[in-house]
PDB file of C-alpha atoms in Angstrom:
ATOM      1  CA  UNK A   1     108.452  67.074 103.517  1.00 40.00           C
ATOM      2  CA  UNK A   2     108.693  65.122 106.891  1.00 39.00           C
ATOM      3  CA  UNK A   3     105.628  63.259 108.188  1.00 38.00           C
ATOM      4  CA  UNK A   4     105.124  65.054 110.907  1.00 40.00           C
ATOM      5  CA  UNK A   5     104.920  68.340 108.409  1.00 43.00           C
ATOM      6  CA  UNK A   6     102.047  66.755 106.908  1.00 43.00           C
ATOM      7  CA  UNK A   7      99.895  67.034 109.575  1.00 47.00           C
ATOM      8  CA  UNK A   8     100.530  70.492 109.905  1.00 55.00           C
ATOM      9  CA  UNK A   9      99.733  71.080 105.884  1.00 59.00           C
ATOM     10  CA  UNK A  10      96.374  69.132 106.167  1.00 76.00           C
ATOM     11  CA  UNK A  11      95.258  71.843 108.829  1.00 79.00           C
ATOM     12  CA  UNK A  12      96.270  74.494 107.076  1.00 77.00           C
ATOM     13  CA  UNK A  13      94.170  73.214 104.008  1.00 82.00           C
ATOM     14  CA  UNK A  14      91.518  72.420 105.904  1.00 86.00           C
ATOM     15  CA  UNK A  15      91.356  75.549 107.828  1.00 84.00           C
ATOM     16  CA  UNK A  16      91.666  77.605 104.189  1.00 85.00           C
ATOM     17  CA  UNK A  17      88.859  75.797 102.442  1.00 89.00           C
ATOM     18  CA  UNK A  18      86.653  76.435 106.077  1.00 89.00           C
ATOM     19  CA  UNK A  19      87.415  80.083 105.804  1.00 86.00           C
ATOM     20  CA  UNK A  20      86.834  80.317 102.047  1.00 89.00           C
ATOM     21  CA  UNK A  21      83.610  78.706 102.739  1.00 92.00           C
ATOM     22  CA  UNK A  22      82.609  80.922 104.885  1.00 89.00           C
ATOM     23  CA  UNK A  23      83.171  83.772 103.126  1.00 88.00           C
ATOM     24  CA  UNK A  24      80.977  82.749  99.912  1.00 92.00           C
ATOM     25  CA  UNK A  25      78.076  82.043 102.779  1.00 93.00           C
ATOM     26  CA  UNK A  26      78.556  85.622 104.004  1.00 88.00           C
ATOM     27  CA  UNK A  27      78.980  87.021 100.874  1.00 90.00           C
ATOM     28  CA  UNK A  28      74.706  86.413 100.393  1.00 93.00           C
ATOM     29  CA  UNK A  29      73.514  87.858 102.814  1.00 90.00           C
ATOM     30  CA  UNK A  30      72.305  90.358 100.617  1.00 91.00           C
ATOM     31  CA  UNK A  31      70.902  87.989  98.105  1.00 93.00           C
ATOM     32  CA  UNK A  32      68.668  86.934 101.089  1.00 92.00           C
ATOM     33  CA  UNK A  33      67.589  90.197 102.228  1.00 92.00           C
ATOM     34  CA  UNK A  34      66.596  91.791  98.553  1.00 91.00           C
ATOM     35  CA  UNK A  35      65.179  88.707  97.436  1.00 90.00           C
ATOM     36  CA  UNK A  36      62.140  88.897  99.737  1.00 92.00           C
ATOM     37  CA  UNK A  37      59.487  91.869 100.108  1.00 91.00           C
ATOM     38  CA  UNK A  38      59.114  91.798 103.687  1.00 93.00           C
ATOM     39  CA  UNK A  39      60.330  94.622 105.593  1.00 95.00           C
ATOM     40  CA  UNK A  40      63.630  95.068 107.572  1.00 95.00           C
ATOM     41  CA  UNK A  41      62.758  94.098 110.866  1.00 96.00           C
ATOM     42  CA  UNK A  42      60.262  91.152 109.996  1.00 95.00           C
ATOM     43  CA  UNK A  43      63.697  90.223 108.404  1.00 95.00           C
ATOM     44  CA  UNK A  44      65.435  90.296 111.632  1.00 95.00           C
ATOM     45  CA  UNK A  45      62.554  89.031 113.753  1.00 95.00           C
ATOM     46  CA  UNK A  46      62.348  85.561 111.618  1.00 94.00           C
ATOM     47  CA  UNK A  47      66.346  85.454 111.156  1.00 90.00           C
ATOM     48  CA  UNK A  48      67.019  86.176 114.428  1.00 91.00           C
ATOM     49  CA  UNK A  49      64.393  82.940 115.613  1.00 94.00           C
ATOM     50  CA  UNK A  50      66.232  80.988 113.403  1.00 92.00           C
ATOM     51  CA  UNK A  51      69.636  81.387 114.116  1.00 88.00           C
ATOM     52  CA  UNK A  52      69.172  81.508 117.880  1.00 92.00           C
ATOM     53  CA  UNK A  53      67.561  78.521 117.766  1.00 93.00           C
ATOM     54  CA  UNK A  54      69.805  76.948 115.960  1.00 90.00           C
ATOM     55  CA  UNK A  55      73.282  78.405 117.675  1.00 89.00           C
ATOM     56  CA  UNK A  56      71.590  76.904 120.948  1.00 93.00           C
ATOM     57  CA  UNK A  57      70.616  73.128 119.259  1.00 93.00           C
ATOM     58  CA  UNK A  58      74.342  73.606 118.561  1.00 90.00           C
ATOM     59  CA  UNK A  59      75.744  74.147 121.848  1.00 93.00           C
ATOM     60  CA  UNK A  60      73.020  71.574 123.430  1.00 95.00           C
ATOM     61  CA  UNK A  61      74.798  69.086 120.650  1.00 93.00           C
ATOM     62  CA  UNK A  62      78.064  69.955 121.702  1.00 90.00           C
ATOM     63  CA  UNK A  63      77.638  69.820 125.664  1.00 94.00           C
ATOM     64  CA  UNK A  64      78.886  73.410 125.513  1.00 93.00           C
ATOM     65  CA  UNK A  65      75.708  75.392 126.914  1.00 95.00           C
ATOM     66  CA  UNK A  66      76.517  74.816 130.493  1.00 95.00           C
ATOM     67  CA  UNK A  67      80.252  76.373 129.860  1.00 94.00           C
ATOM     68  CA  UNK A  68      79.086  79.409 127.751  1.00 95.00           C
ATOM     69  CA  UNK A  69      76.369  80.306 130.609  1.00 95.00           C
ATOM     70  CA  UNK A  70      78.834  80.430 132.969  1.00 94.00           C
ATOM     71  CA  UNK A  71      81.062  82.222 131.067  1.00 93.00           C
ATOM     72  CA  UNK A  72      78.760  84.626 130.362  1.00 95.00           C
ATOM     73  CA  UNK A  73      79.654  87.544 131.959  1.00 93.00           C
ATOM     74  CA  UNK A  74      79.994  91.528 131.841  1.00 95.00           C
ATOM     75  CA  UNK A  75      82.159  91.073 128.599  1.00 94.00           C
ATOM     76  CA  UNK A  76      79.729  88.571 126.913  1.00 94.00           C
ATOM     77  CA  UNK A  77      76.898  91.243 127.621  1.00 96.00           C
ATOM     78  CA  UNK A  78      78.798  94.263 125.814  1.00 96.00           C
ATOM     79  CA  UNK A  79      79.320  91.584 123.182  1.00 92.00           C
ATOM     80  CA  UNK A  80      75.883  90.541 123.018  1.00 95.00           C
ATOM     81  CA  UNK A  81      74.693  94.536 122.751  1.00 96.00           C
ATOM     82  CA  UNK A  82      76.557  95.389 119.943  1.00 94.00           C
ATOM     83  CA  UNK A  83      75.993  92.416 117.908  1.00 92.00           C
ATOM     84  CA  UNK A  84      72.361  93.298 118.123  1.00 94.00           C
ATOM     85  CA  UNK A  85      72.987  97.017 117.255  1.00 96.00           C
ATOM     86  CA  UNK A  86      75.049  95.728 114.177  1.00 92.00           C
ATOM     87  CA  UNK A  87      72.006  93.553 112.533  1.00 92.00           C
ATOM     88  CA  UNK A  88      69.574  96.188 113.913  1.00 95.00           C
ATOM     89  CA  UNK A  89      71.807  98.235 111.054  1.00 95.00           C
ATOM     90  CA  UNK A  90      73.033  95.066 108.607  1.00 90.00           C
ATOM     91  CA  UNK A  91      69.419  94.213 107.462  1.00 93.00           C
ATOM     92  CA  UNK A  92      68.096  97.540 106.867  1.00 95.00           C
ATOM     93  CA  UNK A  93      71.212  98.941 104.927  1.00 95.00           C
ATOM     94  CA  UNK A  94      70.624  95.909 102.364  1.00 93.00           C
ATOM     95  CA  UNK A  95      67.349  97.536 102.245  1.00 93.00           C
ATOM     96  CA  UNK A  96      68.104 101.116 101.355  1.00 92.00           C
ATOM     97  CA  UNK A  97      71.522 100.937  99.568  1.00 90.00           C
ATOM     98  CA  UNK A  98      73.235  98.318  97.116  1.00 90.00           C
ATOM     99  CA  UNK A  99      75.008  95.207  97.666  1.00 91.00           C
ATOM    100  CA  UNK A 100      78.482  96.576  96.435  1.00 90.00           C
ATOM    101  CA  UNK A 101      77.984  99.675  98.959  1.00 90.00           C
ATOM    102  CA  UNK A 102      77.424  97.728 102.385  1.00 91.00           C
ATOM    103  CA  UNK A 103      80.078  94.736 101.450  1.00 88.00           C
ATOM    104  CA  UNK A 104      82.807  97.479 100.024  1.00 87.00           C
ATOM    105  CA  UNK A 105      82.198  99.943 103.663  1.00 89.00           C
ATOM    106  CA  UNK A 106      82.406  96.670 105.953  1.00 86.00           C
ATOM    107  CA  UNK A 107      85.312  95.525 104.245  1.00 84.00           C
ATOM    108  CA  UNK A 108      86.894  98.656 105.777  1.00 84.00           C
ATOM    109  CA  UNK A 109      86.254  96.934 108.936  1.00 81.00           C
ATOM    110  CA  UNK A 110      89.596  95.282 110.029  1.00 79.00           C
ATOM    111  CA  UNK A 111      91.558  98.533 109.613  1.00 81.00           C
ATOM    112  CA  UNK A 112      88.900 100.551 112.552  1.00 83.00           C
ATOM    113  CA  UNK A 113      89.253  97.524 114.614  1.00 81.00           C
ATOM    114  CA  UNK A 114      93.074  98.815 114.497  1.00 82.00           C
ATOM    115  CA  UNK A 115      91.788 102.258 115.151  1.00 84.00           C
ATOM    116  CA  UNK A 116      89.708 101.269 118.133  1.00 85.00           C
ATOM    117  CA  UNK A 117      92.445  99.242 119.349  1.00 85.00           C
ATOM    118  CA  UNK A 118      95.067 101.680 119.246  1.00 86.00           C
ATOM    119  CA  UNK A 119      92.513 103.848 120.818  1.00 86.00           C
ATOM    120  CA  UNK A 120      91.303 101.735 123.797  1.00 86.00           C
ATOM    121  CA  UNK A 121      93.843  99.357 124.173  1.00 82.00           C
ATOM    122  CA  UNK A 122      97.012 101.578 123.167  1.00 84.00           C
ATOM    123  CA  UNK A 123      97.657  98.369 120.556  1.00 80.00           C
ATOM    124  CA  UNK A 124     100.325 100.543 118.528  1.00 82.00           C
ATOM    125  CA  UNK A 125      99.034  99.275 115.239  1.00 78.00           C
ATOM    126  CA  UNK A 126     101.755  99.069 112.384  1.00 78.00           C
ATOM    127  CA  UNK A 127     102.990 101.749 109.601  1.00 80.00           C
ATOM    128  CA  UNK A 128     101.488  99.289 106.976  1.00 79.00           C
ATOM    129  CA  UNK A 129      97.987  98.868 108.731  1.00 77.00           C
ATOM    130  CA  UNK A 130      97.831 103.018 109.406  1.00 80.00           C
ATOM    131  CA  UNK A 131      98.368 103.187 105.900  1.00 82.00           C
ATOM    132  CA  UNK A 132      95.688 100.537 104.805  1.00 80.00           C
ATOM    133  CA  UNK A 133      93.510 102.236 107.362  1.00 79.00           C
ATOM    134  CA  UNK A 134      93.857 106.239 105.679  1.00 84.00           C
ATOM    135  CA  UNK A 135      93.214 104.397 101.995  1.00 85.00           C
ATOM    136  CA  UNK A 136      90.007 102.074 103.176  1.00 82.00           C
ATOM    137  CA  UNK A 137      88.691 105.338 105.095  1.00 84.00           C
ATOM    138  CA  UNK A 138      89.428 107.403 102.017  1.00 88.00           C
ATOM    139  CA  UNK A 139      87.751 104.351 100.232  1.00 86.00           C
ATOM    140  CA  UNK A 140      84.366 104.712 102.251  1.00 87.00           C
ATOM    141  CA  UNK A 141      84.409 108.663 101.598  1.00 88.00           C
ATOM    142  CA  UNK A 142      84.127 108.082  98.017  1.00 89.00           C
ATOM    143  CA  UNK A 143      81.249 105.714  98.299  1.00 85.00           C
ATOM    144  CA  UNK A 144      79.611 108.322 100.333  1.00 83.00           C
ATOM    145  CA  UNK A 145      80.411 111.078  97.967  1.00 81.00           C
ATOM    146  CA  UNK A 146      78.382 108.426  95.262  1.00 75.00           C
ATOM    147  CA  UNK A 147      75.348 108.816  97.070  1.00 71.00           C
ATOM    148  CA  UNK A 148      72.344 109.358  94.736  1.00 71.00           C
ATOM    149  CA  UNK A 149      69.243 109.532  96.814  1.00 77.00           C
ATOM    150  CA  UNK A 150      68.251 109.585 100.727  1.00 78.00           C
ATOM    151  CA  UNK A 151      68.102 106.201 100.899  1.00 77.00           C
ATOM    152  CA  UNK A 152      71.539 105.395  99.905  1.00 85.00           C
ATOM    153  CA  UNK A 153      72.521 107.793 102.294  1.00 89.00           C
ATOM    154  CA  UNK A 154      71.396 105.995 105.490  1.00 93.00           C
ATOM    155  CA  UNK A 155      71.890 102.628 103.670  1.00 93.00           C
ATOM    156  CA  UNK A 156      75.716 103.755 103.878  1.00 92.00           C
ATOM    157  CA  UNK A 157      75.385 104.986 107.061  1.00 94.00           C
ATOM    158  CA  UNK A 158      73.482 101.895 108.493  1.00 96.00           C
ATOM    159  CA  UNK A 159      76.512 100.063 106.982  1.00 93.00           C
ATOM    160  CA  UNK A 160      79.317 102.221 108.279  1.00 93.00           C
ATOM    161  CA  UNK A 161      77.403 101.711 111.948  1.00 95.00           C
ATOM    162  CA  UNK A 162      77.595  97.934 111.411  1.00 91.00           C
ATOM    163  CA  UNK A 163      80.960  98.139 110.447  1.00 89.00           C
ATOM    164  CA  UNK A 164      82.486 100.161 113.741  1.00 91.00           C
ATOM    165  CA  UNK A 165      80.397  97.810 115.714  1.00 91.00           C
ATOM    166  CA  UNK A 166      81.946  94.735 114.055  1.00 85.00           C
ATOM    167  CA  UNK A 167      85.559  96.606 114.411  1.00 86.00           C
ATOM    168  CA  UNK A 168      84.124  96.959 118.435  1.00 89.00           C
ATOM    169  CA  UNK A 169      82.854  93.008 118.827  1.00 88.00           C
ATOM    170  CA  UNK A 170      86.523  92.317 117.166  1.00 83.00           C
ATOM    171  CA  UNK A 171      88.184  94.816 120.556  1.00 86.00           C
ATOM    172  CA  UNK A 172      85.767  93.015 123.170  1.00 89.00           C
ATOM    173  CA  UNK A 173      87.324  89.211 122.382  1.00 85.00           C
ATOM    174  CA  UNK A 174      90.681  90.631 121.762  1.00 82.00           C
ATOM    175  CA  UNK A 175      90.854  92.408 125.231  1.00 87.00           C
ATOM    176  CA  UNK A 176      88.790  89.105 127.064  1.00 89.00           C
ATOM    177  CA  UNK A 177      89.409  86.303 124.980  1.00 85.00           C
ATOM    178  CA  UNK A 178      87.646  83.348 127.200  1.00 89.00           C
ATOM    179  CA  UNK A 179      84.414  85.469 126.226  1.00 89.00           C
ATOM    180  CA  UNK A 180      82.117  82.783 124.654  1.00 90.00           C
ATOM    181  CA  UNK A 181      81.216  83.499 120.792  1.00 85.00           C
ATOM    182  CA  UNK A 182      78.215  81.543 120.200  1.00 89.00           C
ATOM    183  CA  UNK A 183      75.839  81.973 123.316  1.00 92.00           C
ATOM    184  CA  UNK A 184      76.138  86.329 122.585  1.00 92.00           C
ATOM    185  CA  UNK A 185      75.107  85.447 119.211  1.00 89.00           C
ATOM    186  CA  UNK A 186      71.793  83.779 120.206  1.00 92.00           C
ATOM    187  CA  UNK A 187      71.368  85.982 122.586  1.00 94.00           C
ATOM    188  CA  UNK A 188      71.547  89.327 120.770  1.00 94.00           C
ATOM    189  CA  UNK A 189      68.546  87.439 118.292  1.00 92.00           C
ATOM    190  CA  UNK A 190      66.775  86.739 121.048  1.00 94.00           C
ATOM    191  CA  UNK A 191      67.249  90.597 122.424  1.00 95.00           C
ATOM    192  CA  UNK A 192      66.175  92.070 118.663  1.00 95.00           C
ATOM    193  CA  UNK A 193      63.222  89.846 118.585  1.00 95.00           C
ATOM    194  CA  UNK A 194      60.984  92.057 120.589  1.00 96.00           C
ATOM    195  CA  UNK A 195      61.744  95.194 118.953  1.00 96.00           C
ATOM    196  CA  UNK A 196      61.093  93.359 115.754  1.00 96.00           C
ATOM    197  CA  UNK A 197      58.053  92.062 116.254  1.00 96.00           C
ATOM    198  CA  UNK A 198      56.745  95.560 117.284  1.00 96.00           C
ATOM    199  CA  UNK A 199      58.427  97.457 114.473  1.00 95.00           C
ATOM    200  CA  UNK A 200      57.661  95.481 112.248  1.00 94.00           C
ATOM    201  CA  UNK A 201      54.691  92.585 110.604  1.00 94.00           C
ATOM    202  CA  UNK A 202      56.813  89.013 110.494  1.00 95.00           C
ATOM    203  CA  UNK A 203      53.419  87.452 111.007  1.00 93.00           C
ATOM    204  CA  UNK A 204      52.530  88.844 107.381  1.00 93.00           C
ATOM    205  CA  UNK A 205      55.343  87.115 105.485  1.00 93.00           C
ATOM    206  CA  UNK A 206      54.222  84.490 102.863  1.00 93.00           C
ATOM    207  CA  UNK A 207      55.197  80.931 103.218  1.00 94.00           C
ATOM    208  CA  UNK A 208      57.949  81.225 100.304  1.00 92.00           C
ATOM    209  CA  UNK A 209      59.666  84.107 102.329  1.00 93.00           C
ATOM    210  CA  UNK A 210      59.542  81.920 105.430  1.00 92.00           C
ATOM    211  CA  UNK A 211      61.550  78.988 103.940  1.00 93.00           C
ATOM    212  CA  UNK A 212      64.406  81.536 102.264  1.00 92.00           C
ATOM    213  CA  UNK A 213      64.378  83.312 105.777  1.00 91.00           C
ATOM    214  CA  UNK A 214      64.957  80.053 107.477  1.00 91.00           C
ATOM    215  CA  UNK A 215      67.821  78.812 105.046  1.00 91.00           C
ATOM    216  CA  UNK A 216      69.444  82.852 105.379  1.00 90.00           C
ATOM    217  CA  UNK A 217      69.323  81.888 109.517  1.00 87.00           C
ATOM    218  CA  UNK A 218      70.764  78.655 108.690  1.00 89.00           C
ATOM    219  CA  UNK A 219      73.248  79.779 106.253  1.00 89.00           C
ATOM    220  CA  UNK A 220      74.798  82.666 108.186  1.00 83.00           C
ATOM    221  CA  UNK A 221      75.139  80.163 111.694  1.00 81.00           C
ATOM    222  CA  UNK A 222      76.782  77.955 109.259  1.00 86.00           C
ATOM    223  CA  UNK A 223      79.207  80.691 108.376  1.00 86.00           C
ATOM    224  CA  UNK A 224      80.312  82.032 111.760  1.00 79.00           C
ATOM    225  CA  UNK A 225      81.019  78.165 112.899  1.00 80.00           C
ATOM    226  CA  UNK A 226      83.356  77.679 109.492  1.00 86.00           C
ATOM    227  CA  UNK A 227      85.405  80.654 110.190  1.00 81.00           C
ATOM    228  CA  UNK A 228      85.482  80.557 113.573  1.00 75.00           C
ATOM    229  CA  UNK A 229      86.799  76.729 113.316  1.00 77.00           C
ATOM    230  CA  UNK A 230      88.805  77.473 110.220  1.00 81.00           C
ATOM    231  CA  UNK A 231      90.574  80.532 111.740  1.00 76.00           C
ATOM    232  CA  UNK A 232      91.903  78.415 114.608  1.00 75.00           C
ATOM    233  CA  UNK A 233      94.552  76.696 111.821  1.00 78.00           C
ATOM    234  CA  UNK A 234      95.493  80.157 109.725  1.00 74.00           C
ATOM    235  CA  UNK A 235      97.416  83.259 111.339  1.00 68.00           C
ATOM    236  CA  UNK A 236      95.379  86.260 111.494  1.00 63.00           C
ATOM    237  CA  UNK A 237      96.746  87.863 108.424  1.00 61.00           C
ATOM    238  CA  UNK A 238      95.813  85.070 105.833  1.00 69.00           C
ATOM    239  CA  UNK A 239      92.348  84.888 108.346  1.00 73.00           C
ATOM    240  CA  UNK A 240      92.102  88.210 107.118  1.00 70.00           C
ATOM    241  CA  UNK A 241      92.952  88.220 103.535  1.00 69.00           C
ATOM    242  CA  UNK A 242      90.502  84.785 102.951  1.00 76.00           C
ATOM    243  CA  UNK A 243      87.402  86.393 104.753  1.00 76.00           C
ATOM    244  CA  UNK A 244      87.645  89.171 102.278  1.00 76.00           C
ATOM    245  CA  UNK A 245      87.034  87.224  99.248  1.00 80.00           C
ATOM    246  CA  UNK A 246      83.060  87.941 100.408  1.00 83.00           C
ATOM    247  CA  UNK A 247      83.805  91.420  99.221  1.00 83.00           C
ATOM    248  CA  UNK A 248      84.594  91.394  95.486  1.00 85.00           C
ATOM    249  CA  UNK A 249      81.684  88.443  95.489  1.00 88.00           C
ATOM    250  CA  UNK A 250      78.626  90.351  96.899  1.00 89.00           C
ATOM    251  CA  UNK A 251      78.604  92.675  94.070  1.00 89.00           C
ATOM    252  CA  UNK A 252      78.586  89.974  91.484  1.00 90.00           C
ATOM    253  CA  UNK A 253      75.285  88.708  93.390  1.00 92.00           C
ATOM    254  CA  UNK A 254      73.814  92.045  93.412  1.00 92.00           C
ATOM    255  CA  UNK A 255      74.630  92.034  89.352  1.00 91.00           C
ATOM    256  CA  UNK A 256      73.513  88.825  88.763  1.00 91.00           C
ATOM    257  CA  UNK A 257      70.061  88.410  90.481  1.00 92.00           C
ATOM    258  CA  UNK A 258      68.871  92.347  91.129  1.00 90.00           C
ATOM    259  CA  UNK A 259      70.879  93.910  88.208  1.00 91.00           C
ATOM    260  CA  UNK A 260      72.884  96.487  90.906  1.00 89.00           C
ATOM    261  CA  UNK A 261      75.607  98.009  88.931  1.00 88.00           C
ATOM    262  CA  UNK A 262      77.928  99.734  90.953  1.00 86.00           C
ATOM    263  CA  UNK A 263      78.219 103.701  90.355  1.00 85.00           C
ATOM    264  CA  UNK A 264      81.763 104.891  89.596  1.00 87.00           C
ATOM    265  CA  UNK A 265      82.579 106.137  92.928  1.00 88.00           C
ATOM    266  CA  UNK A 266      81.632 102.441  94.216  1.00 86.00           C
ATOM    267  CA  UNK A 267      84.287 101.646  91.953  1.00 89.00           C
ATOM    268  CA  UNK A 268      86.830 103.365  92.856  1.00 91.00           C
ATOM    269  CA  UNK A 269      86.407 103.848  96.543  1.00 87.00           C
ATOM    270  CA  UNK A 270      85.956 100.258  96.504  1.00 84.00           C
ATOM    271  CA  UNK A 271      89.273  99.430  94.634  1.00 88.00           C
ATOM    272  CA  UNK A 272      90.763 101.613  97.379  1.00 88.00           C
ATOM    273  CA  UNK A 273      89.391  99.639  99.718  1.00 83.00           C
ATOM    274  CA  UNK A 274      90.147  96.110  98.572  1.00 82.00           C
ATOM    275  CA  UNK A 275      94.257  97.360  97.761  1.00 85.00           C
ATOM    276  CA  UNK A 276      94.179  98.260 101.172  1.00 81.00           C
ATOM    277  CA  UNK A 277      93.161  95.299 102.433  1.00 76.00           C
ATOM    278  CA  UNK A 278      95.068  93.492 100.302  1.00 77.00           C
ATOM    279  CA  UNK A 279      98.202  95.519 100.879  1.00 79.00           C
ATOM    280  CA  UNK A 280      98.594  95.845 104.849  1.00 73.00           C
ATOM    281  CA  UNK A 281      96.934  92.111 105.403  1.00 69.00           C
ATOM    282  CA  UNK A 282      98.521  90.510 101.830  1.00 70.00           C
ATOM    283  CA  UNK A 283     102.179  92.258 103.417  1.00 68.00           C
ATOM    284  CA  UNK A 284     101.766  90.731 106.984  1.00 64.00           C
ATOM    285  CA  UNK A 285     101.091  86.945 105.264  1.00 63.00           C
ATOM    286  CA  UNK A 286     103.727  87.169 103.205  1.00 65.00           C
ATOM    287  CA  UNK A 287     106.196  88.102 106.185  1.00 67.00           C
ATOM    288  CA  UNK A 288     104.807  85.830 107.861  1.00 62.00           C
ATOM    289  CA  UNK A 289     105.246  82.931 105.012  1.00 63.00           C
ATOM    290  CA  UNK A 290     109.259  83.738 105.060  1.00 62.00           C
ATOM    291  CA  UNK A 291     109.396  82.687 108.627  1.00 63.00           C
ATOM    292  CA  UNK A 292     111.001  79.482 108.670  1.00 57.00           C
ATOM    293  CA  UNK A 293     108.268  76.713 109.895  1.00 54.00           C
ATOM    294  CA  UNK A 294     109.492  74.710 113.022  1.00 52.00           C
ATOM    295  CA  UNK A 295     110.460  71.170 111.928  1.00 49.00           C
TER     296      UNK A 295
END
């Protein structure tokens, strides 16, 4: 290897142990939401503080405030709506349904941001990714057809909601890419806050609650900056395949620390789910990994 390959290796390693990072810190968010007793939106009222607070220390720290207010435009707005409407429904599905239900549906995610953008921005999407997306939809089906009680019901819907608006944030920085990321993401905690604080009682949560609230703020701002920075040295594809490790791990934390055991059509719509994912995304990498690399 050359030395100026080696540069070009380092990022790539770097940018893959980011990613991977991130993904572990995503993969608890339900650990954070089942392990206190406070309701839903008392959850999002007190995470929401949190991470808004600290996304804007981080831009102050960065000089990048000033930039991302002025970019902040019609785009940034529709951005900043629909992340609120997906934690309005991310909490609350943690809530009603198990870990292995909401991680397995948004891993389905990628494949109706294909869907959406074939749909809105006539992005023909490819025969492997139309494929992935009939098996991960078939996937999700299954799950739903596992639902015991009314609560897992609209905990799966909750997390099928969250899901299309993730696929949507994914269409609103593909179609305006100077959009800012960070500044939409305080502001859509700042927009729930309200309707949190009204809906629910986060003046009622107990001092040990407080402290895991504040490290579940913490640890998901944390996450969003290591893939976002780790993405910028990986194609999309391996992007992709690394952010779903979260997937397989949630379940394990629902197993371990609330004893969760997935029903069988978890199982199985999930395994349809993660070879989809695995098979359209793992295809594209490996394409991608024959190119020859510029010298």
């Amino acid at each position: 290897m050359s030395l100026s390959d080696k540069p070009h290796g380092n990022h790539h390693a770097t940018g893959f142990q980011l990613v991977c990072f991130s993904a572990v810190l995503f993969s608890t968010a339900g650990v954070f939401t089942k392990g206190v007793a406070a309701d839903a939106w008392s959850i999002i009222f007190w995470r929401g503080v949190v991470a808004a607070l600290f996304a804007l220390f981080l831009l102050v720290l960065r000089g990048k405030l000033a930039s991302e207010i002025r970019q902040f435009r019609g785009p940034a707005v529709l951005a900043t709506i629909l992340m609120a409407s997906g934690t309005a429904a991310f909490v609350p599905a943690f809530k009603l349904t198990t870990m292995a239900n909401v991680a397995l549906i948004y891993a389905s995610a990628p494949f109706f941001a294909a869907l959406l953008g074939w749909l809105l921005l006539r992005e023909r999407p490819s025969l492997s990714i139309l494929l992935g997306s009939l098996a991960a939809l078939t996937g999700v089906i299954i799950i739903f057809g596992g639902t015991s009680t009314q609560g897992d019901l609209w905990g799966n819907l909750l997390a099928g909601w969250m899901t299309v608006v993730m696929a949507g944030i994914t269409l609103v920085y593909r179609r305006w890419p100077e959009t800012p990321t960070t500044l939409p993401g305080a502001a859509s905690a700042i927009l729930l806050c309200p309707i949190a604080a009204g809906l629910g009682a986060p003046a009622a949560i107990t001092m040990a609650e407080f402290i895991i609230l504040i490290g579940f703020g913490i640890s998901f701002a944390i996450a969003f900056i290591l893939l976002s920075a780790g993405a910028k040295h990986l194609p999309p594809a391996e992007t992709a395949l690394l952010s779903a490790l979260e997937t397989p791990l949630a379940p394990i934390w629902g197993i371990v620390f609330f004893s969760e055991m997935p029903t069988r059509q978890t199982m199985i719509g999930g395994a349809l789910i993660m070879v989809a994912v695995f098979g359209a995304y793992g295809r594209q990498w490996h394409m991608r990994r024959k190119q020859p690399q510029p010298t």
